[in-house]
Amino acid sequence: MQAKLFQQLLTALALVLDLEEHRKLYHGWRVGLVAAHLGRALWPEGAAPLFYGGILHDLGAIGLEDHIIHYPELADQLSRPEILAHTERSAAILSLIPGLEGIAPDVRDHHQWWNGRGFPGGKKGAAISLGAQILRAADAFDLWLRQSHDVSPPQAINFVKSRRNLEFSPLITDALAAMVAREDVYEALLSEGRLDGLIREEMARSPLPLPATAGVLQPDQPADSEPPGPRPRFEDGFAGLPPNRRRDSEAEAPKPHFQIGQADLSIVRRRASPVQGPSASSSPAERTWLGERPSPQSDPGPSPSGDHRAFSSPQPLDPDGLLFSRMNVAVDRVIRVFAQVIDAKHSYTAGHSERVTLYGLLLAEELGLAPAQLNTLTVASLLHDAGKVAVPRKILDKPARLDEAERAIIQTHPAYTIEILSTIDDLRFLAAIAGGHHERYDGRGYPHALARQDIPFLARIMAIADAFDAMTSHRPYQKNRTVAEALAIIAKGAGTQFDPDLAEVAQGAYHGLEPDQYRWKPAWAS
């Protein structure tokens, strides 16, 4: 299950990279499919890494003003420093993903030309690795197809042959021409409606085993145990830390131990694991309570005594009870890389998804939510803005008020998030949670105008966490507010924008926070 999840996360990340306003470009998917085909002909053992390297070859281009397909000519590419830099960034990101480190050097060189005119460094001829040559051919072929319309196989073959000894080596030219001559392969690549099926077939044909050294995130304590005494608050050291890592001394002013961006998002997951799944005798309703409309028993609101543990649902959000409790480190890593890439679309959103995760978990810990809910909230929060990549930078960076058309575009991004996560079989159950973070308690939100308990409970938590980070971060349209100002706005929005009970809990959970501690960007984005 984990290997399949790992593969589908990578293909979903590739899809995110190719979102552009109201359309999917499928550039990475096509490059990956062509690269895998050429790999089986020229480098059989490299077909699988070429497929995954191909679908993700433009990871480093995520922050460009326009998608890189709009710069198909070498002269344009050489005149733009941000394009020249994207191959190094792509390789740096891939090197962070277990199992893809080996293909990273080939991705770094996927803009090298056989005649030495490419970049970086202008490598020439046999100095260019075979993997890089294959990726160059796959990339160039898709870019050429996009500039042409109703191209027949003979016309495509003529294009390929025109690149011999210029962009492609003779070996690559002949292999690509042979692929195009197979009309079944060529026609399938041109059909957007068939691409999803081709990608799934290729994943089955090109398995990418999880590295044996990646291991599994192991719990530090049983899921149903609590340390003796009162449950620690954030000020005592992040409550998600296992007891042996909490602050033992009060000699100095305590600081949060939650090091965002340094692999510590697994802390809460390790504490929470293992999740106890539903028994075989559970009812269908119990087995499918996946963050959609909670029943009265699962979402009662705070008890009269003020014990917020009443929010905790008796049903786990992880449908099998095992997905997040035995999270492979490789899967954990790619989820966090996914979040970092999403946030890299805009410089001011660096670290946003991980801050939203932190702020959501602080609320969840204050409420005493169940381990499965902590796990689900973590992954949903990290991926909640996947659809925002489809929003043009000129809209998100606009310093003035958005007009009606621009507002309509930006309001599509949660629906895109839902669609993207729905392509990942094992994460489909949390799509409604991740995509519900802009719903309003009064029913005036988007994308589905849900209200009150119709909004997934964890989405209501995320709505507050997301708004809190937006208010306390600098954005083009506003200066960052203080924590006190943000909490006042949350209190004012109780019952309209936000769940009133959660808005009240936020006042204590976020009091005393210093958001500037969590401003960061990954090294590859610098």
Coordinates of C-alpha atoms in Angstrom, one line a residue:
M1 CA 0.0 0.0 0.0
Q2 CA 2.8 2.4 0.9
A3 CA 4.7 1.9 -2.4
K4 CA 1.5 2.6 -4.4
L5 CA 0.9 5.7 -2.3
F6 CA 4.4 6.8 -2.9
Q7 CA 4.0 6.4 -6.7
Q8 CA 0.7 8.2 -6.8
L9 CA 2.0 11.1 -4.7
L10 CA 4.7 11.6 -7.3
T11 CA 2.3 11.6 -10.3
A12 CA -0.1 13.9 -8.4
L13 CA 2.8 16.3 -7.7
A14 CA 3.6 16.2 -11.5
L15 CA 0.0 17.1 -12.2
V16 CA 0.1 20.0 -9.8
L17 CA 3.2 21.4 -11.6
D18 CA 1.2 21.5 -14.8
L19 CA -1.9 23.3 -13.6
E20 CA -2.5 26.6 -15.4
E21 CA -5.6 28.5 -14.6
H22 CA -8.5 26.6 -16.2
R23 CA -6.5 23.7 -17.8
K24 CA -4.1 20.9 -17.1
L25 CA -1.0 21.0 -19.4
Y26 CA 0.2 17.4 -18.8
H27 CA 3.7 18.3 -19.8
G28 CA 5.4 16.3 -17.1
W29 CA 3.2 13.3 -17.6
R30 CA 4.0 13.2 -21.4
V31 CA 7.7 13.7 -20.8
G32 CA 7.7 10.8 -18.3
L33 CA 5.9 8.5 -20.7
V34 CA 8.2 9.2 -23.6
A35 CA 11.3 8.9 -21.4
A36 CA 10.1 5.6 -20.1
H37 CA 9.5 4.3 -23.6
L38 CA 12.9 5.4 -24.8
G39 CA 14.5 4.0 -21.6
R40 CA 13.1 0.5 -22.3
A41 CA 14.7 0.7 -25.8
L42 CA 18.0 2.1 -24.8
W43 CA 18.5 1.7 -21.0
P44 CA 16.1 -0.9 -19.7
E45 CA 17.2 -0.7 -16.0
G46 CA 16.7 3.0 -16.2
A47 CA 13.1 3.0 -17.4
A48 CA 11.5 3.4 -14.0
P49 CA 13.7 6.3 -12.7
L50 CA 13.4 7.9 -16.1
F51 CA 9.6 7.8 -15.9
Y52 CA 9.6 9.5 -12.4
G53 CA 12.4 11.9 -13.3
G54 CA 10.5 12.8 -16.5
I55 CA 7.2 13.6 -14.8
L56 CA 9.1 15.8 -12.3
H57 CA 11.8 17.2 -14.5
D58 CA 10.5 20.8 -14.1
L59 CA 10.1 20.8 -10.3
G60 CA 12.5 23.7 -10.1
A61 CA 10.4 25.8 -12.4
I62 CA 7.5 26.1 -10.0
G63 CA 8.1 29.8 -9.2
L64 CA 8.3 31.1 -12.8
E65 CA 6.0 33.9 -13.8
D66 CA 4.5 31.6 -16.5
H67 CA 4.8 27.9 -17.0
I68 CA 8.0 26.9 -18.7
I69 CA 6.2 25.5 -21.8
H70 CA 5.8 29.1 -22.8
Y71 CA 9.5 29.4 -23.4
P72 CA 10.2 26.6 -25.9
E73 CA 13.0 28.3 -27.7
L74 CA 16.6 27.9 -26.5
A75 CA 17.3 31.7 -27.1
D76 CA 14.5 32.6 -24.7
Q77 CA 15.7 30.1 -22.1
L78 CA 19.3 31.3 -22.2
S79 CA 18.1 34.9 -21.7
R80 CA 16.2 34.2 -18.5
P81 CA 18.2 33.5 -15.3
E82 CA 15.3 31.9 -13.6
I83 CA 15.0 29.3 -16.4
L84 CA 18.7 28.7 -16.4
A85 CA 18.5 28.0 -12.6
H86 CA 15.5 25.6 -12.7
T87 CA 17.4 22.5 -13.7
E88 CA 19.7 22.8 -10.6
R89 CA 16.7 23.4 -8.4
S90 CA 14.8 20.4 -9.9
A91 CA 17.8 18.1 -9.1
A92 CA 18.1 19.5 -5.6
I93 CA 14.5 18.7 -4.9
L94 CA 14.6 15.2 -6.4
S95 CA 17.7 14.5 -4.3
L96 CA 15.5 14.9 -1.2
I97 CA 13.1 12.1 -2.3
P98 CA 14.3 8.6 -1.4
G99 CA 14.6 6.5 -4.5
L100 CA 15.0 9.4 -6.9
E101 CA 18.5 10.6 -5.9
G102 CA 20.1 8.6 -8.7
I103 CA 18.1 10.3 -11.5
A104 CA 18.7 13.8 -10.1
P105 CA 22.0 14.4 -12.0
D106 CA 20.2 13.4 -15.3
V107 CA 17.4 15.9 -14.5
R108 CA 20.0 18.6 -13.8
D109 CA 21.3 18.1 -17.4
H110 CA 18.0 17.7 -19.2
H111 CA 18.6 20.9 -21.1
Q112 CA 22.0 19.9 -22.5
W113 CA 22.2 19.8 -26.3
W114 CA 24.3 17.2 -28.2
N115 CA 26.1 20.0 -30.0
G116 CA 27.0 21.8 -26.7
R117 CA 24.6 24.8 -26.9
G118 CA 22.5 23.8 -23.9
F119 CA 22.8 24.4 -20.2
P120 CA 24.0 24.3 -17.5
G121 CA 27.6 24.4 -18.5
G122 CA 27.2 23.6 -22.1
K123 CA 28.1 19.9 -22.0
K124 CA 28.6 18.3 -25.4
G125 CA 28.4 14.8 -27.0
A126 CA 29.3 11.8 -24.9
A127 CA 29.9 14.0 -21.9
I128 CA 26.1 14.1 -21.5
S129 CA 24.7 11.1 -19.7
L130 CA 22.3 8.8 -21.6
G131 CA 19.6 9.5 -19.1
A132 CA 19.9 13.3 -19.6
Q133 CA 19.9 12.8 -23.4
I134 CA 16.6 10.8 -23.1
L135 CA 15.0 13.4 -20.9
R136 CA 16.1 16.2 -23.3
A137 CA 14.5 14.3 -26.3
A138 CA 11.3 13.7 -24.4
D139 CA 11.0 17.3 -23.2
A140 CA 11.8 18.8 -26.6
F141 CA 9.4 16.4 -28.4
D142 CA 6.4 17.5 -26.1
L143 CA 7.3 21.2 -26.5
W144 CA 7.3 20.8 -30.3
L145 CA 4.0 19.0 -30.3
R146 CA 2.4 21.9 -28.4
Q147 CA 3.4 24.3 -31.1
S148 CA 2.0 22.1 -33.8
H149 CA -1.5 21.0 -34.5
D150 CA -2.8 17.8 -36.1
V151 CA 0.7 16.6 -36.8
S152 CA 0.9 13.2 -38.6
P153 CA 3.5 10.7 -37.6
P154 CA 5.6 11.4 -40.8
Q155 CA 5.7 15.1 -39.9
A156 CA 6.7 14.3 -36.3
I157 CA 9.4 12.0 -37.6
N158 CA 10.8 14.7 -39.8
F159 CA 11.0 17.0 -36.8
V160 CA 12.9 14.4 -34.8
K161 CA 15.4 13.8 -37.7
S162 CA 15.9 17.6 -38.0
R163 CA 17.4 17.6 -34.5
R164 CA 20.0 14.9 -35.3
N165 CA 23.5 16.1 -34.2
L166 CA 22.1 19.3 -33.0
E167 CA 19.8 18.7 -30.0
F168 CA 19.8 14.9 -30.2
S169 CA 22.5 12.3 -30.7
P170 CA 22.1 9.9 -33.6
L171 CA 21.2 7.1 -31.2
I172 CA 18.4 9.2 -29.5
T173 CA 17.2 10.4 -32.9
D174 CA 16.7 6.9 -34.2
A175 CA 15.0 5.7 -31.0
L176 CA 12.6 8.6 -30.9
A177 CA 11.7 8.3 -34.6
A178 CA 11.0 4.6 -34.1
M179 CA 8.7 5.4 -31.2
V180 CA 6.8 8.0 -33.3
A181 CA 6.4 5.4 -36.1
R182 CA 4.3 3.3 -33.8
E183 CA 1.0 5.0 -34.4
D184 CA -0.6 3.3 -31.4
V185 CA 1.9 4.9 -29.1
Y186 CA 1.9 8.2 -30.9
E187 CA -1.9 8.6 -30.9
A188 CA -2.2 7.6 -27.3
L189 CA 0.3 10.3 -26.3
L190 CA -1.8 12.9 -28.1
S191 CA -5.0 12.0 -26.4
E192 CA -5.5 13.8 -23.1
G193 CA -8.3 11.5 -22.3
R194 CA -6.0 8.5 -22.3
L195 CA -3.2 10.0 -20.3
D196 CA -4.5 9.0 -16.9
G197 CA -4.8 5.4 -18.0
L198 CA -1.3 5.5 -19.5
I199 CA 0.2 6.9 -16.3
R200 CA -1.4 4.2 -14.2
E201 CA -0.2 1.5 -16.6
E202 CA 3.3 2.9 -16.5
M203 CA 3.3 3.0 -12.7
A204 CA 2.4 -0.7 -12.7
R205 CA 5.1 -1.4 -15.3
S206 CA 7.7 0.8 -13.7
P207 CA 7.5 0.1 -9.9
L208 CA 9.6 2.3 -7.7
P209 CA 10.2 0.2 -4.6
L210 CA 10.5 2.2 -1.4
P211 CA 14.2 2.2 -0.3
A212 CA 14.9 -0.4 2.4
T213 CA 16.8 2.1 4.4
A214 CA 13.8 4.5 4.5
G215 CA 12.2 2.5 7.3
V216 CA 8.9 3.2 9.0
L217 CA 8.0 6.0 11.5
Q218 CA 7.8 4.1 14.7
P219 CA 5.8 5.3 17.7
D220 CA 7.5 6.5 20.9
Q221 CA 4.7 5.4 23.1
P222 CA 1.3 3.6 22.8
A223 CA -1.4 5.6 21.1
D224 CA -3.9 5.2 23.9
S225 CA -1.5 6.3 26.6
E226 CA -1.0 9.8 28.1
P227 CA 1.9 10.9 30.3
P228 CA 0.9 11.2 34.0
G229 CA -0.4 14.5 35.2
P230 CA -2.0 17.4 33.2
R231 CA -1.4 17.4 29.5
P232 CA 1.3 19.9 28.6
R233 CA 0.4 23.1 26.8
F234 CA 2.4 24.6 23.9
E235 CA 4.3 26.9 26.2
D236 CA 5.8 23.9 28.0
G237 CA 7.3 22.6 24.7
F238 CA 5.1 21.5 21.8
A239 CA 2.6 19.0 23.2
G240 CA 3.1 16.7 20.3
L241 CA 6.6 15.8 21.5
P242 CA 7.0 12.5 23.3
P243 CA 7.6 12.9 27.0
N244 CA 11.4 12.2 26.8
R245 CA 11.8 15.2 24.5
R246 CA 9.7 17.7 26.5
R247 CA 11.4 20.5 28.5
D248 CA 12.3 19.2 32.0
S249 CA 13.6 22.5 33.3
E250 CA 11.8 25.8 33.7
A251 CA 15.1 27.7 34.3
E252 CA 14.8 29.5 31.0
A253 CA 11.9 30.8 29.0
P254 CA 10.5 27.9 27.1
K255 CA 10.5 28.0 23.3
P256 CA 8.6 25.8 20.8
H257 CA 10.4 22.6 19.9
F258 CA 8.5 22.2 16.7
Q259 CA 11.2 22.8 14.1
I260 CA 9.2 23.5 10.9
G261 CA 10.9 22.3 7.7
Q262 CA 13.3 20.1 9.6
A263 CA 11.5 16.7 9.4
D264 CA 9.8 17.2 12.7
L265 CA 6.2 17.2 11.3
S266 CA 6.5 13.4 12.0
I267 CA 6.7 14.2 15.8
V268 CA 2.9 14.3 16.2
R269 CA 2.5 11.2 14.0
R270 CA 5.0 9.2 16.0
R271 CA 3.3 10.1 19.2
A272 CA -0.1 9.3 17.8
S273 CA 0.8 5.9 16.2
P274 CA -0.3 3.3 15.9
V275 CA -3.9 4.1 15.0
Q276 CA -6.4 1.6 16.0
G277 CA -8.6 1.0 13.0
P278 CA -12.3 -0.1 13.0
S279 CA -13.1 -3.6 13.8
A280 CA -14.4 -6.1 11.2
S281 CA -17.8 -5.7 12.8
S282 CA -17.9 -2.0 12.4
S283 CA -20.9 -0.6 10.5
P284 CA -20.5 0.9 7.0
A285 CA -21.1 4.3 8.5
E286 CA -18.3 3.8 11.1
R287 CA -16.0 2.6 8.4
T288 CA -16.7 5.5 6.0
W289 CA -16.7 8.5 8.4
L290 CA -13.9 10.2 6.5
G291 CA -14.2 13.8 7.6
E292 CA -17.5 14.3 5.7
R293 CA -20.6 15.4 7.6
P294 CA -20.0 14.2 11.2
S295 CA -22.8 12.5 13.1
P296 CA -24.1 14.3 16.3
Q297 CA -22.1 11.8 18.4
S298 CA -18.8 12.5 16.5
D299 CA -19.1 16.3 16.6
P300 CA -21.0 17.3 19.7
G301 CA -19.2 20.5 20.4
P302 CA -17.7 21.3 23.8
S303 CA -19.2 19.7 26.8
P304 CA -20.9 21.8 29.4
S305 CA -17.9 21.3 31.7
G306 CA -15.7 22.9 29.1
D307 CA -13.7 19.6 28.4
H308 CA -12.8 20.1 24.7
R309 CA -12.1 16.4 24.4
A310 CA -15.8 16.1 23.6
F311 CA -14.8 17.1 20.1
S312 CA -12.9 13.8 19.6
S313 CA -14.6 11.4 17.2
P314 CA -15.1 7.8 18.1
Q315 CA -14.4 6.8 14.6
P316 CA -10.9 7.0 13.1
L317 CA -10.4 9.1 10.0
D318 CA -7.8 6.7 8.6
P319 CA -10.2 4.2 7.0
D320 CA -7.8 1.2 7.5
G321 CA -6.3 2.5 10.7
L322 CA -2.8 1.8 9.3
L323 CA -2.0 4.2 6.6
F324 CA -0.6 7.0 8.7
S325 CA 0.3 4.9 11.7
R326 CA 3.0 3.0 9.7
M327 CA 4.0 5.9 7.5
N328 CA 7.1 5.0 5.5
V329 CA 9.7 7.7 5.8
A330 CA 9.9 8.0 2.0
V331 CA 6.2 8.7 1.9
D332 CA 6.5 11.2 4.7
R333 CA 9.3 12.9 2.9
V334 CA 7.5 13.2 -0.4
I335 CA 4.4 14.7 1.3
R336 CA 6.5 17.4 2.9
V337 CA 8.4 18.0 -0.4
F338 CA 5.0 18.3 -2.0
A339 CA 4.0 21.0 0.5
Q340 CA 7.2 22.9 -0.1
V341 CA 6.8 22.8 -3.8
I342 CA 3.2 24.1 -3.5
D343 CA 4.4 27.0 -1.4
A344 CA 7.3 27.8 -3.7
K345 CA 4.9 29.1 -6.4
H346 CA 5.0 32.4 -4.6
S347 CA 7.9 33.8 -2.5
Y348 CA 5.6 35.1 0.3
T349 CA 3.9 31.7 0.9
A350 CA 7.2 29.9 1.7
G351 CA 6.5 27.6 4.7
H352 CA 2.7 28.4 4.7
S353 CA 1.5 24.8 4.5
E354 CA 3.7 23.7 7.3
R355 CA 2.7 26.7 9.5
V356 CA -1.0 25.9 8.8
T357 CA -0.2 22.3 9.9
L358 CA 1.4 23.6 13.1
Y359 CA -1.4 26.0 13.9
G360 CA -4.0 23.3 13.2
L361 CA -2.2 20.8 15.4
L362 CA -2.0 23.3 18.2
L363 CA -5.8 23.6 18.1
A364 CA -6.2 19.8 17.8
E365 CA -4.0 19.2 20.8
E366 CA -5.9 21.8 22.8
L367 CA -9.1 19.9 21.9
G368 CA -7.5 16.6 22.8
L369 CA -8.3 15.0 19.5
A370 CA -7.7 11.4 18.7
P371 CA -4.5 10.1 17.2
A372 CA -6.1 9.3 13.8
Q373 CA -7.5 12.9 13.6
L374 CA -4.0 14.3 14.3
N375 CA -2.6 12.1 11.5
T376 CA -5.2 13.1 9.0
L377 CA -5.1 16.8 9.9
T378 CA -1.3 16.8 9.4
V379 CA -1.4 15.4 5.8
A380 CA -4.6 17.3 4.8
S381 CA -3.0 20.6 6.0
L382 CA 0.3 20.0 4.2
L383 CA -1.5 19.4 0.9
H384 CA -4.5 21.9 1.4
D385 CA -3.2 24.4 -1.2
A386 CA -2.3 22.0 -3.9
G387 CA -4.9 23.6 -6.2
K388 CA -3.5 27.1 -5.7
V389 CA -0.7 26.4 -8.1
A390 CA -3.3 26.8 -10.8
V391 CA -3.9 30.5 -9.9
P392 CA -1.8 32.9 -11.9
R393 CA 0.9 34.8 -10.0
K394 CA -0.4 38.1 -11.3
I395 CA -3.6 37.5 -9.3
L396 CA -2.0 36.2 -6.1
D397 CA 0.6 38.9 -6.2
K398 CA -1.9 41.7 -6.9
P399 CA -1.5 44.5 -4.2
A400 CA -4.9 45.9 -4.8
R401 CA -8.4 44.5 -4.3
L402 CA -9.3 41.6 -6.7
D403 CA -12.0 42.2 -9.3
E404 CA -14.9 39.8 -9.7
A405 CA -13.3 37.7 -12.4
E406 CA -10.0 37.4 -10.4
R407 CA -11.9 36.4 -7.3
A408 CA -13.7 33.7 -9.2
I409 CA -10.4 32.3 -10.4
I410 CA -8.8 32.2 -7.0
Q411 CA -11.9 30.5 -5.6
T412 CA -11.4 27.6 -7.8
H413 CA -8.3 26.4 -6.0
P414 CA -9.9 24.3 -3.3
A415 CA -11.8 22.4 -5.9
Y416 CA -8.6 21.7 -7.7
T417 CA -7.1 20.5 -4.4
I418 CA -10.0 18.0 -4.1
E419 CA -9.5 16.8 -7.6
I420 CA -5.8 16.4 -7.2
L421 CA -6.1 14.4 -3.9
S422 CA -8.8 12.3 -5.4
T423 CA -6.3 10.9 -7.9
I424 CA -4.4 9.4 -5.0
D425 CA -6.3 6.3 -4.0
D426 CA -5.2 6.1 -0.4
L427 CA -5.7 9.9 0.2
R428 CA -9.1 10.2 -1.4
F429 CA -10.8 10.1 1.9
L430 CA -9.2 13.4 3.1
A431 CA -9.8 15.4 -0.1
A432 CA -13.0 17.0 1.3
I433 CA -11.1 18.0 4.4
A434 CA -8.1 19.6 2.6
G435 CA -10.5 21.3 0.1
G436 CA -12.8 22.6 2.7
H437 CA -10.5 25.2 4.3
H438 CA -12.3 28.1 2.7
E439 CA -15.8 27.0 3.6
R440 CA -17.5 29.4 6.1
Y441 CA -19.6 28.5 9.1
D442 CA -22.4 30.6 7.8
G443 CA -22.5 28.9 4.4
R444 CA -21.0 31.7 2.4
G445 CA -17.7 30.1 1.6
Y446 CA -16.4 28.0 -1.3
P447 CA -16.1 25.7 -3.2
H448 CA -19.4 24.1 -2.1
A449 CA -21.0 26.8 0.2
L450 CA -21.3 24.3 3.1
A451 CA -22.4 25.4 6.5
R452 CA -22.0 24.5 10.1
Q453 CA -21.7 20.7 10.7
D454 CA -21.8 20.0 6.9
I455 CA -18.2 21.3 6.8
P456 CA -15.8 18.5 7.7
F457 CA -14.7 19.1 11.3
L458 CA -11.0 19.1 10.5
A459 CA -11.7 21.5 7.7
R460 CA -13.2 23.9 10.3
I461 CA -9.9 23.6 12.3
M462 CA -7.9 24.2 9.2
A463 CA -10.0 27.3 8.2
I464 CA -8.8 29.0 11.4
A465 CA -5.2 27.8 11.1
D466 CA -5.1 29.0 7.5
A467 CA -6.6 32.4 8.3
F468 CA -4.3 32.9 11.2
D469 CA -1.2 32.3 9.1
A470 CA -2.5 34.6 6.3
M471 CA -3.2 37.4 8.8
T472 CA 0.2 37.1 10.6
S473 CA 2.2 36.8 7.3
H474 CA 3.1 39.6 4.9
R475 CA 1.0 39.4 1.7
P476 CA 1.0 41.7 -1.3
Y477 CA -2.5 43.0 -0.3
Q478 CA -1.9 43.5 3.4
K479 CA 0.8 44.0 6.1
N480 CA 1.1 41.2 8.6
R481 CA -1.0 41.7 11.7
T482 CA 0.0 41.0 15.3
V483 CA -1.1 37.8 17.0
A484 CA -3.5 39.9 19.2
E485 CA -5.0 41.5 16.1
A486 CA -5.4 38.2 14.3
L487 CA -7.1 36.6 17.4
A488 CA -9.4 39.6 17.6
I489 CA -10.5 39.1 14.0
I490 CA -11.0 35.4 14.6
A491 CA -13.2 36.2 17.6
K492 CA -15.2 38.7 15.5
G493 CA -15.7 36.0 12.8
A494 CA -17.0 33.4 15.3
G495 CA -20.3 32.1 14.1
T496 CA -20.0 33.7 10.6
Q497 CA -16.6 32.8 9.1
F498 CA -15.5 30.4 11.8
D499 CA -16.9 27.7 14.0
P500 CA -17.6 29.7 17.2
D501 CA -16.4 27.0 19.6
L502 CA -13.1 26.5 17.7
A503 CA -12.7 30.3 17.5
E504 CA -12.9 30.4 21.3
V505 CA -10.3 27.6 21.7
A506 CA -8.0 29.4 19.3
Q507 CA -7.7 32.3 21.7
G508 CA -5.9 30.2 24.2
A509 CA -4.1 27.9 21.7
Y510 CA -2.5 30.8 19.8
H511 CA -1.9 33.2 22.6
G512 CA 1.8 34.0 23.0
L513 CA 2.8 32.6 19.7
E514 CA 5.7 34.2 17.8
P515 CA 5.0 33.5 14.1
D516 CA 8.3 35.0 13.0
Q517 CA 9.9 31.8 14.4
Y518 CA 8.3 29.9 11.6
R519 CA 9.4 32.0 8.6
W520 CA 11.6 29.8 6.4
K521 CA 12.2 28.5 3.0
P522 CA 13.9 25.3 1.9
A523 CA 17.5 25.5 0.8
W524 CA 16.7 24.7 -2.8
A525 CA 14.3 27.7 -3.0
S526 CA 17.0 30.2 -1.9

